[in-house]
Amino acid sequence: MTDTTTLVRLEGIYKDYALGKVSTPALQDVNLAIERGEFTTLTGPSGSGKTSLLNLIGCIDKPTNGTIRIDGRDVTSEPLHKLSGLRARTLGFIFQTFNLLPVLDAFENVEYPLLFSGLSKRQRQLTVSAWLDRVGLTSHAHHRPDQLSGGQRQRVAIARAMVTQPLLILADEPTASLDSRTADGILDLLADLNATTSATFLFATHDPRVMERAHRRVEIRDGRIELDRLVVRENRRYSHANAF
Amino acid sequence: MPMLFRLALRNIFRNRRRSLITFLVLVFGATALILFGGYKEISFEGIRESTIRDSVGHLQIYRHGFLDSESQRPLQYGLENVEKIRALIESDPRVEMTSAQISLMGLVSNGEKSEAFMATAVEPRKDKNMASQVIKQGTYLSDKEPDGVILGEVLAKSMNVKPGDSLTLMTTSVGQSLNAMDVRILGIFTTGVKEYDERAIKIPLVTAQRLMHTNKVERLLVLLRRTEDTAAVKRDLSAKLAAGHWNIEMRDWEQLATFYHQVVALYNAIFGFLGWVVFAIVILSVGNTVMMSILERTREIGTMLAVGTCRSRVWIMFVMEGMLVGAIGGALGLAFGSGLTTLINHVNIQMPPPPGYTEGYLLRIALSPSLLMNAFEVSLITATLAAIIPSIRGSRLNIVRALAHN
């Protein structure tokens, strides 16, 4: 089924990891639909399958079974290396440990995903400058990651994730490496970006502050979705049509 | 691509100590290639030119049949009318001169002791320009003293003679009768080759012709102004001689310089082996550097792949790193190798005599642009090749595992 409001659709997803000769299930019969514009959190204890699910939706891992459609495209039928274009254009990643390229400065780190976009150098420079301004780092554009604080690095990572104007932003514990004040600043920025752009946000987190800002909370336990709850917020209207 | 280039370049200088070691290996490799290559080039050129100028000439002219037929008597296939042939050859402006020679063997006696000799009969004035021997005592042959001869140093010692002493030379004439002649020693020479100096005598051509009862010569050596013209002159001369119906045949220095070809083959084998050793060291060193770099940057590779970099770009980046390491190391190697070569040539290092020689020589190393380019290319290509396999591994990393790598 293809519809215009659903960005991500997971059907009957299983993911097993081989540990020696033993196969350990990480996800079991996961069915999930994420609507465009949603700010969804994936929660659950460590080892529950949050990161596995995020990896599958991020097209950096393949499910053992099941189908994943992103923006209508069946990504499970294609090998991962053929999905690099989709990852570059449709998805944005924010990592717990920022994962900036240490030899590039803030500007270059943000510019990096645009290299595969076909934009001219001038267009890239304008776009990157605008995003650095948006995350409040114009004055740090030519600082390398080791010259930036944790919060500043995460802002660069956010700008890098957003710069291609992806449909879906995936974040794995984006505040876990930050102190609470810095984390609040980052969450305010992310909430603002969600409110002002058309991007859909899916965050795996333990952080209650992240959950507070989410429109929808999906809780996973032992590889299964235990709870899928909508949180109606005043400042954001979106349509939610979970098919399951 | 410029960003990948920037990434590759900056990554090289990330681990400075490791990069320094890799650069040192490349500098060592390039320097070794420059020094060995320069030594080889100058040795080849030196041996080639000394073989041509001192011994075989650029071309040798014989009467037809001399090279392939077995002579029944001395100078059976000797050249007659040599002056006419000579005039024809010397009319070519590329020809510097011609020199007639006869080889003869016989016995030399001082009245008390006899020794076998191998003599070369030469035109003194012309041979003086091209002779390889060094006069140790006395003087060289002279057109004015047709009975004057010069002796190899070892033979003179064996005969216990000195300049001014008389000797008797005995050999077979063209009529196959024995003939003897008294000669006076003008000088003692050495060629540096002991075995040759044990038997060597040089006598004026006219004296040898008198001793052998002939006006023939065995061969005519042709010396050119430039060795590079050999093939062209040979071709033109062959055409001229064929047109004039001259009954003669010709060999060029490449066909005559057996020793030169042996030295070339030996040096090429030795330096080829050294080249492979250098190649292996560079391959292992750069390969190890790239492998370590990939290991340390596993999470970065995972990030690059996750944000949409295709695997081929990651591969290109690492190969580019290898290439840049090769280019920088090669350039440093050129600078160091050139400096060292200049220094070696400046300080005049005396080398011991090679096997079979009695004289040492000054170490000289050629420094030509082609050698430098060759050393640079080897550094660049080897380092790039060394990076290919580790880079394939790096570009094929599992993204999830790479992101989880500590």
PDB file of C-alpha atoms in Angstrom, chain A:
ATOM      1  CA  MET A   1       0.000   0.000   0.000  1.00  0.00           C
ATOM      2  CA  THR A   2       1.349   3.427  -0.950  1.00  0.00           C
ATOM      3  CA  ASP A   3       0.092   6.609   0.584  1.00  0.00           C
ATOM      4  CA  THR A   4       1.280  10.167   0.620  1.00  0.00           C
ATOM      5  CA  THR A   5       1.262  10.714   4.380  1.00  0.00           C
ATOM      6  CA  THR A   6       3.302   7.691   5.454  1.00  0.00           C
ATOM      7  CA  LEU A   7       7.039   8.220   5.122  1.00  0.00           C
ATOM      8  CA  VAL A   8       8.288   4.978   6.677  1.00  0.00           C
ATOM      9  CA  ARG A   9       6.434   1.702   6.719  1.00  0.00           C
ATOM     10  CA  LEU A  10       7.764  -1.453   8.379  1.00  0.00           C
ATOM     11  CA  GLU A  11       5.950  -4.738   7.837  1.00  0.00           C
ATOM     12  CA  GLY A  12       6.762  -7.933   9.717  1.00  0.00           C
ATOM     13  CA  ILE A  13      10.345  -6.954  10.496  1.00  0.00           C
ATOM     14  CA  TYR A  14      12.635  -9.534  12.072  1.00  0.00           C
ATOM     15  CA  LYS A  15      16.285  -9.022  12.780  1.00  0.00           C
ATOM     16  CA  ASP A  16      18.545 -11.748  14.123  1.00  0.00           C
ATOM     17  CA  TYR A  17      22.211 -11.429  15.029  1.00  0.00           C
ATOM     18  CA  ALA A  18      24.513 -14.405  14.851  1.00  0.00           C
ATOM     19  CA  LEU A  19      26.631 -14.776  17.988  1.00  0.00           C
ATOM     20  CA  GLY A  20      28.927 -17.637  17.095  1.00  0.00           C
ATOM     21  CA  LYS A  21      26.620 -20.516  16.210  1.00  0.00           C
ATOM     22  CA  VAL A  22      23.717 -19.042  18.126  1.00  0.00           C
ATOM     23  CA  SER A  23      21.238 -16.690  16.521  1.00  0.00           C
ATOM     24  CA  THR A  24      19.898 -13.960  18.794  1.00  0.00           C
ATOM     25  CA  PRO A  25      16.690 -12.188  17.825  1.00  0.00           C
ATOM     26  CA  ALA A  26      16.902  -8.384  18.110  1.00  0.00           C
ATOM     27  CA  LEU A  27      13.576  -7.512  16.502  1.00  0.00           C
ATOM     28  CA  GLN A  28      10.514  -9.687  16.154  1.00  0.00           C
ATOM     29  CA  ASP A  29       7.516  -8.959  13.998  1.00  0.00           C
ATOM     30  CA  VAL A  30       7.819  -5.199  14.147  1.00  0.00           C
ATOM     31  CA  ASN A  31       5.157  -3.293  12.266  1.00  0.00           C
ATOM     32  CA  LEU A  32       5.332   0.466  12.261  1.00  0.00           C
ATOM     33  CA  ALA A  33       4.265   3.397  10.126  1.00  0.00           C
ATOM     34  CA  ILE A  34       5.780   6.840  10.605  1.00  0.00           C
ATOM     35  CA  GLU A  35       3.954   9.785   9.165  1.00  0.00           C
ATOM     36  CA  ARG A  36       5.599  12.731   7.487  1.00  0.00           C
ATOM     37  CA  GLY A  37       6.453  15.511   9.923  1.00  0.00           C
ATOM     38  CA  GLU A  38       6.234  13.381  13.032  1.00  0.00           C
ATOM     39  CA  PHE A  39       8.666  13.707  15.929  1.00  0.00           C
ATOM     40  CA  THR A  40       8.792  10.139  17.221  1.00  0.00           C
ATOM     41  CA  THR A  41      10.893   8.674  19.974  1.00  0.00           C
ATOM     42  CA  LEU A  42      11.905   5.051  20.226  1.00  0.00           C
ATOM     43  CA  THR A  43      12.351   4.148  23.849  1.00  0.00           C
ATOM     44  CA  GLY A  44      13.129   1.041  25.750  1.00  0.00           C
ATOM     45  CA  PRO A  45      15.813  -0.500  27.910  1.00  0.00           C
ATOM     46  CA  SER A  46      19.304  -1.228  26.621  1.00  0.00           C
ATOM     47  CA  GLY A  47      19.287  -4.179  24.236  1.00  0.00           C
ATOM     48  CA  SER A  48      15.588  -3.806  23.525  1.00  0.00           C
ATOM     49  CA  GLY A  49      16.201  -3.262  19.784  1.00  0.00           C
ATOM     50  CA  LYS A  50      15.978   0.542  19.437  1.00  0.00           C
ATOM     51  CA  THR A  51      19.282   0.958  17.659  1.00  0.00           C
ATOM     52  CA  SER A  52      18.648  -2.120  15.498  1.00  0.00           C
ATOM     53  CA  LEU A  53      15.378  -0.613  14.354  1.00  0.00           C
ATOM     54  CA  LEU A  54      17.016   2.749  13.702  1.00  0.00           C
ATOM     55  CA  ASN A  55      19.776   1.053  11.663  1.00  0.00           C
ATOM     56  CA  LEU A  56      17.208  -0.743   9.521  1.00  0.00           C
ATOM     57  CA  ILE A  57      15.208   2.430   8.869  1.00  0.00           C
ATOM     58  CA  GLY A  58      18.493   4.248   8.194  1.00  0.00           C
ATOM     59  CA  CYS A  59      19.280   1.697   5.459  1.00  0.00           C
ATOM     60  CA  ILE A  60      22.624   0.822   6.999  1.00  0.00           C
ATOM     61  CA  ASP A  61      21.512  -2.696   7.930  1.00  0.00           C
ATOM     62  CA  LYS A  62      19.222  -5.308   6.421  1.00  0.00           C
ATOM     63  CA  PRO A  63      16.386  -7.085   8.229  1.00  0.00           C
ATOM     64  CA  THR A  64      16.393 -10.860   8.442  1.00  0.00           C
ATOM     65  CA  ASN A  65      12.817 -10.770   7.313  1.00  0.00           C
ATOM     66  CA  GLY A  66      10.127  -8.249   6.485  1.00  0.00           C
ATOM     67  CA  THR A  67       9.693  -5.212   4.308  1.00  0.00           C
ATOM     68  CA  ILE A  68      10.687  -1.583   4.838  1.00  0.00           C
ATOM     69  CA  ARG A  69       9.391   1.155   2.602  1.00  0.00           C
ATOM     70  CA  ILE A  70      10.797   4.646   2.778  1.00  0.00           C
ATOM     71  CA  ASP A  71       8.934   7.289   0.831  1.00  0.00           C
ATOM     72  CA  GLY A  72       7.257   4.442  -1.015  1.00  0.00           C
ATOM     73  CA  ARG A  73      10.511   2.694  -2.003  1.00  0.00           C
ATOM     74  CA  ASP A  74      11.066  -0.900  -0.883  1.00  0.00           C
ATOM     75  CA  VAL A  75      14.570  -0.650   0.559  1.00  0.00           C
ATOM     76  CA  THR A  76      14.730  -4.276   1.655  1.00  0.00           C
ATOM     77  CA  SER A  77      14.846  -5.531  -1.911  1.00  0.00           C
ATOM     78  CA  GLU A  78      18.049  -3.639  -2.696  1.00  0.00           C
ATOM     79  CA  PRO A  79      21.598  -4.227  -1.450  1.00  0.00           C
ATOM     80  CA  LEU A  80      22.869  -1.630   1.038  1.00  0.00           C
ATOM     81  CA  HIS A  81      25.530  -0.240  -1.265  1.00  0.00           C
ATOM     82  CA  LYS A  82      22.823   0.728  -3.746  1.00  0.00           C
ATOM     83  CA  LEU A  83      21.063   2.762  -1.075  1.00  0.00           C
ATOM     84  CA  SER A  84      23.863   5.304  -0.590  1.00  0.00           C
ATOM     85  CA  GLY A  85      21.995   7.795  -2.772  1.00  0.00           C
ATOM     86  CA  LEU A  86      18.855   7.376  -0.674  1.00  0.00           C
ATOM     87  CA  ARG A  87      20.881   7.820   2.521  1.00  0.00           C
ATOM     88  CA  ALA A  88      22.463  10.974   1.097  1.00  0.00           C
ATOM     89  CA  ARG A  89      19.243  12.608  -0.119  1.00  0.00           C
ATOM     90  CA  THR A  90      16.398  11.267   2.014  1.00  0.00           C
ATOM     91  CA  LEU A  91      17.962  10.547   5.396  1.00  0.00           C
ATOM     92  CA  GLY A  92      19.943  12.547   7.923  1.00  0.00           C
ATOM     93  CA  PHE A  93      21.865  10.961  10.795  1.00  0.00           C
ATOM     94  CA  ILE A  94      22.634  12.398  14.210  1.00  0.00           C
ATOM     95  CA  PHE A  95      24.897  10.225  16.341  1.00  0.00           C
ATOM     96  CA  GLN A  96      25.378  10.061  20.084  1.00  0.00           C
ATOM     97  CA  THR A  97      29.100  10.743  19.721  1.00  0.00           C
ATOM     98  CA  PHE A  98      28.601  13.343  16.956  1.00  0.00           C
ATOM     99  CA  ASN A  99      30.819  11.416  14.503  1.00  0.00           C
ATOM    100  CA  LEU A 100      32.219  14.498  12.807  1.00  0.00           C
ATOM    101  CA  LEU A 101      35.147  14.031  10.453  1.00  0.00           C
ATOM    102  CA  PRO A 102      38.028  15.297  12.600  1.00  0.00           C
ATOM    103  CA  VAL A 103      40.198  16.619   9.776  1.00  0.00           C
ATOM    104  CA  LEU A 104      37.423  18.844   8.426  1.00  0.00           C
ATOM    105  CA  ASP A 105      36.307  22.069  10.065  1.00  0.00           C
ATOM    106  CA  ALA A 106      32.680  22.781  11.009  1.00  0.00           C
ATOM    107  CA  PHE A 107      31.913  24.310   7.617  1.00  0.00           C
ATOM    108  CA  GLU A 108      33.425  21.397   5.709  1.00  0.00           C
ATOM    109  CA  ASN A 109      31.677  18.831   7.902  1.00  0.00           C
ATOM    110  CA  VAL A 110      28.318  20.432   7.108  1.00  0.00           C
ATOM    111  CA  GLU A 111      29.247  20.736   3.452  1.00  0.00           C
ATOM    112  CA  TYR A 112      30.295  17.078   3.189  1.00  0.00           C
ATOM    113  CA  PRO A 113      26.845  15.511   2.432  1.00  0.00           C
ATOM    114  CA  LEU A 114      26.189  18.209  -0.176  1.00  0.00           C
ATOM    115  CA  LEU A 115      29.139  16.981  -2.232  1.00  0.00           C
ATOM    116  CA  PHE A 116      26.910  14.234  -3.577  1.00  0.00           C
ATOM    117  CA  SER A 117      23.974  16.572  -4.262  1.00  0.00           C
ATOM    118  CA  GLY A 118      25.124  18.118  -7.538  1.00  0.00           C
ATOM    119  CA  LEU A 119      24.981  21.664  -6.144  1.00  0.00           C
ATOM    120  CA  SER A 120      27.547  24.173  -7.351  1.00  0.00           C
ATOM    121  CA  LYS A 121      30.250  25.339  -4.981  1.00  0.00           C
ATOM    122  CA  ARG A 122      28.549  28.720  -4.584  1.00  0.00           C
ATOM    123  CA  GLN A 123      25.187  27.087  -3.811  1.00  0.00           C
ATOM    124  CA  ARG A 124      26.860  24.771  -1.312  1.00  0.00           C
ATOM    125  CA  GLN A 125      28.566  27.670   0.435  1.00  0.00           C
ATOM    126  CA  LEU A 126      25.312  29.599   0.755  1.00  0.00           C
ATOM    127  CA  THR A 127      23.449  26.554   2.057  1.00  0.00           C
ATOM    128  CA  VAL A 128      26.146  25.641   4.570  1.00  0.00           C
ATOM    129  CA  SER A 129      26.449  29.218   5.806  1.00  0.00           C
ATOM    130  CA  ALA A 130      22.696  29.377   6.298  1.00  0.00           C
ATOM    131  CA  TRP A 131      22.697  26.158   8.317  1.00  0.00           C
ATOM    132  CA  LEU A 132      25.636  27.183  10.440  1.00  0.00           C
ATOM    133  CA  ASP A 133      23.771  30.398  11.159  1.00  0.00           C
ATOM    134  CA  ARG A 134      20.671  28.393  11.994  1.00  0.00           C
ATOM    135  CA  VAL A 135      22.532  26.290  14.573  1.00  0.00           C
ATOM    136  CA  GLY A 136      24.350  29.360  15.910  1.00  0.00           C
ATOM    137  CA  LEU A 137      27.861  28.448  14.816  1.00  0.00           C
ATOM    138  CA  THR A 138      28.720  31.032  12.177  1.00  0.00           C
ATOM    139  CA  SER A 139      31.618  32.263  14.269  1.00  0.00           C
ATOM    140  CA  HIS A 140      32.949  28.720  14.618  1.00  0.00           C
ATOM    141  CA  ALA A 141      32.710  27.787  10.941  1.00  0.00           C
ATOM    142  CA  HIS A 142      36.413  27.201  10.589  1.00  0.00           C
ATOM    143  CA  HIS A 143      36.981  25.423  13.861  1.00  0.00           C
ATOM    144  CA  ARG A 144      37.815  21.762  13.733  1.00  0.00           C
ATOM    145  CA  PRO A 145      35.818  19.364  15.928  1.00  0.00           C
ATOM    146  CA  ASP A 146      38.563  19.209  18.553  1.00  0.00           C
ATOM    147  CA  GLN A 147      38.243  22.989  18.933  1.00  0.00           C
ATOM    148  CA  LEU A 148      34.511  22.772  19.646  1.00  0.00           C
ATOM    149  CA  SER A 149      32.575  21.866  22.800  1.00  0.00           C
ATOM    150  CA  GLY A 150      30.298  18.820  22.881  1.00  0.00           C
ATOM    151  CA  GLY A 151      27.204  20.943  22.338  1.00  0.00           C
ATOM    152  CA  GLN A 152      28.819  22.787  19.448  1.00  0.00           C
ATOM    153  CA  ARG A 153      29.849  19.503  17.860  1.00  0.00           C
ATOM    154  CA  GLN A 154      26.310  18.206  18.114  1.00  0.00           C
ATOM    155  CA  ARG A 155      25.048  21.414  16.502  1.00  0.00           C
ATOM    156  CA  VAL A 156      27.450  20.829  13.628  1.00  0.00           C
ATOM    157  CA  ALA A 157      26.183  17.241  13.405  1.00  0.00           C
ATOM    158  CA  ILE A 158      22.594  18.512  13.326  1.00  0.00           C
ATOM    159  CA  ALA A 159      23.443  21.006  10.589  1.00  0.00           C
ATOM    160  CA  ARG A 160      25.154  18.188   8.662  1.00  0.00           C
ATOM    161  CA  ALA A 161      22.056  16.004   9.027  1.00  0.00           C
ATOM    162  CA  MET A 162      19.700  18.808   7.956  1.00  0.00           C
ATOM    163  CA  VAL A 163      21.718  20.438   5.187  1.00  0.00           C
ATOM    164  CA  THR A 164      20.439  18.162   2.417  1.00  0.00           C
ATOM    165  CA  GLN A 165      16.845  18.844   3.531  1.00  0.00           C
ATOM    166  CA  PRO A 166      16.180  15.156   4.131  1.00  0.00           C
ATOM    167  CA  LEU A 167      12.711  13.744   4.666  1.00  0.00           C
ATOM    168  CA  LEU A 168      13.744  11.804   7.751  1.00  0.00           C
ATOM    169  CA  ILE A 169      16.202  12.612  10.550  1.00  0.00           C
ATOM    170  CA  LEU A 170      17.391   9.636  12.553  1.00  0.00           C
ATOM    171  CA  ALA A 171      19.134  10.214  15.855  1.00  0.00           C
ATOM    172  CA  ASP A 172      20.567   7.676  18.241  1.00  0.00           C
ATOM    173  CA  GLU A 173      20.744   9.062  21.778  1.00  0.00           C
ATOM    174  CA  PRO A 174      21.540  12.591  20.545  1.00  0.00           C
ATOM    175  CA  THR A 175      21.777  14.036  24.060  1.00  0.00           C
ATOM    176  CA  ALA A 176      23.523  11.158  25.828  1.00  0.00           C
ATOM    177  CA  SER A 177      26.988  12.689  25.533  1.00  0.00           C
ATOM    178  CA  LEU A 178      25.911  16.172  26.626  1.00  0.00           C
ATOM    179  CA  ASP A 179      25.408  17.833  29.979  1.00  0.00           C
ATOM    180  CA  SER A 180      21.802  18.706  30.798  1.00  0.00           C
ATOM    181  CA  ARG A 181      22.045  22.426  29.958  1.00  0.00           C
ATOM    182  CA  THR A 182      23.677  21.756  26.614  1.00  0.00           C
ATOM    183  CA  ALA A 183      21.211  18.933  25.972  1.00  0.00           C
ATOM    184  CA  ASP A 184      18.309  21.339  26.569  1.00  0.00           C
ATOM    185  CA  GLY A 185      19.756  23.741  24.030  1.00  0.00           C
ATOM    186  CA  ILE A 186      20.131  20.969  21.476  1.00  0.00           C
ATOM    187  CA  LEU A 187      16.584  19.721  22.110  1.00  0.00           C
ATOM    188  CA  ASP A 188      15.189  23.226  21.707  1.00  0.00           C
ATOM    189  CA  LEU A 189      17.013  23.460  18.393  1.00  0.00           C
ATOM    190  CA  LEU A 190      15.711  20.079  17.232  1.00  0.00           C
ATOM    191  CA  ALA A 191      12.142  20.915  18.290  1.00  0.00           C
ATOM    192  CA  ASP A 192      12.399  24.189  16.430  1.00  0.00           C
ATOM    193  CA  LEU A 193      13.710  22.453  13.323  1.00  0.00           C
ATOM    194  CA  ASN A 194      10.899  19.914  13.491  1.00  0.00           C
ATOM    195  CA  ALA A 195       8.373  22.690  13.835  1.00  0.00           C
ATOM    196  CA  THR A 196       9.764  24.846  11.053  1.00  0.00           C
ATOM    197  CA  THR A 197      10.843  22.273   8.461  1.00  0.00           C
ATOM    198  CA  SER A 198       8.982  19.420   6.845  1.00  0.00           C
ATOM    199  CA  ALA A 199      11.476  16.852   8.171  1.00  0.00           C
ATOM    200  CA  THR A 200      10.315  13.836  10.137  1.00  0.00           C
ATOM    201  CA  PHE A 201      12.290  13.038  13.293  1.00  0.00           C
ATOM    202  CA  LEU A 202      12.842   9.567  14.714  1.00  0.00           C
ATOM    203  CA  PHE A 203      15.006   9.429  17.817  1.00  0.00           C
ATOM    204  CA  ALA A 204      16.153   6.440  19.845  1.00  0.00           C
ATOM    205  CA  THR A 205      16.561   7.709  23.386  1.00  0.00           C
ATOM    206  CA  HIS A 206      16.477   7.116  27.102  1.00  0.00           C
ATOM    207  CA  ASP A 207      16.294  10.800  27.812  1.00  0.00           C
ATOM    208  CA  PRO A 208      12.914  11.866  29.288  1.00  0.00           C
ATOM    209  CA  ARG A 209      13.512  15.419  28.017  1.00  0.00           C
ATOM    210  CA  VAL A 210      13.590  14.121  24.463  1.00  0.00           C
ATOM    211  CA  MET A 211      10.420  12.111  25.086  1.00  0.00           C
ATOM    212  CA  GLU A 212       8.705  15.213  26.441  1.00  0.00           C
ATOM    213  CA  ARG A 213       9.220  16.973  23.145  1.00  0.00           C
ATOM    214  CA  ALA A 214       8.034  14.072  21.006  1.00  0.00           C
ATOM    215  CA  HIS A 215       4.631  13.835  19.356  1.00  0.00           C
ATOM    216  CA  ARG A 216       4.686  10.110  19.461  1.00  0.00           C
ATOM    217  CA  ARG A 217       6.390   7.579  21.688  1.00  0.00           C
ATOM    218  CA  VAL A 218       7.114   4.050  20.553  1.00  0.00           C
ATOM    219  CA  GLU A 219       8.349   1.762  23.289  1.00  0.00           C
ATOM    220  CA  ILE A 220      10.224  -1.389  22.445  1.00  0.00           C
ATOM    221  CA  ARG A 221      10.937  -4.295  24.724  1.00  0.00           C
ATOM    222  CA  ASP A 222      12.656  -7.526  23.789  1.00  0.00           C
ATOM    223  CA  GLY A 223      12.508  -6.640  20.128  1.00  0.00           C
ATOM    224  CA  ARG A 224       8.763  -6.037  20.011  1.00  0.00           C
ATOM    225  CA  ILE A 225       6.749  -2.831  20.054  1.00  0.00           C
ATOM    226  CA  GLU A 226       5.069  -2.690  23.433  1.00  0.00           C
ATOM    227  CA  LEU A 227       3.551   0.739  23.301  1.00  0.00           C
ATOM    228  CA  ASP A 228       2.806   3.201  20.495  1.00  0.00           C
ATOM    229  CA  ARG A 229       1.298   6.395  21.854  1.00  0.00           C
ATOM    230  CA  LEU A 230       0.474   9.741  20.320  1.00  0.00           C
ATOM    231  CA  VAL A 231       1.097  12.895  22.333  1.00  0.00           C
ATOM    232  CA  VAL A 232      -0.961  15.816  21.132  1.00  0.00           C
ATOM    233  CA  ARG A 233       0.967  19.061  21.419  1.00  0.00           C
ATOM    234  CA  GLU A 234      -0.463  22.495  21.005  1.00  0.00           C
ATOM    235  CA  ASN A 235       2.248  23.944  18.852  1.00  0.00           C
ATOM    236  CA  ARG A 236       2.247  21.241  16.223  1.00  0.00           C
ATOM    237  CA  ARG A 237      -0.464  19.713  14.118  1.00  0.00           C
ATOM    238  CA  TYR A 238       0.109  16.663  12.050  1.00  0.00           C
ATOM    239  CA  SER A 239      -1.914  13.744  10.864  1.00  0.00           C
ATOM    240  CA  HIS A 240      -1.178  10.307  12.218  1.00  0.00           C
ATOM    241  CA  ALA A 241      -2.516   7.256  10.514  1.00  0.00           C
ATOM    242  CA  ASN A 242      -0.894   4.172  11.947  1.00  0.00           C
ATOM    243  CA  ALA A 243      -2.053   1.376   9.696  1.00  0.00           C
ATOM    244  CA  PHE A 244      -1.456  -1.279  12.293  1.00  0.00           C
TER     245      PHE A 244
END
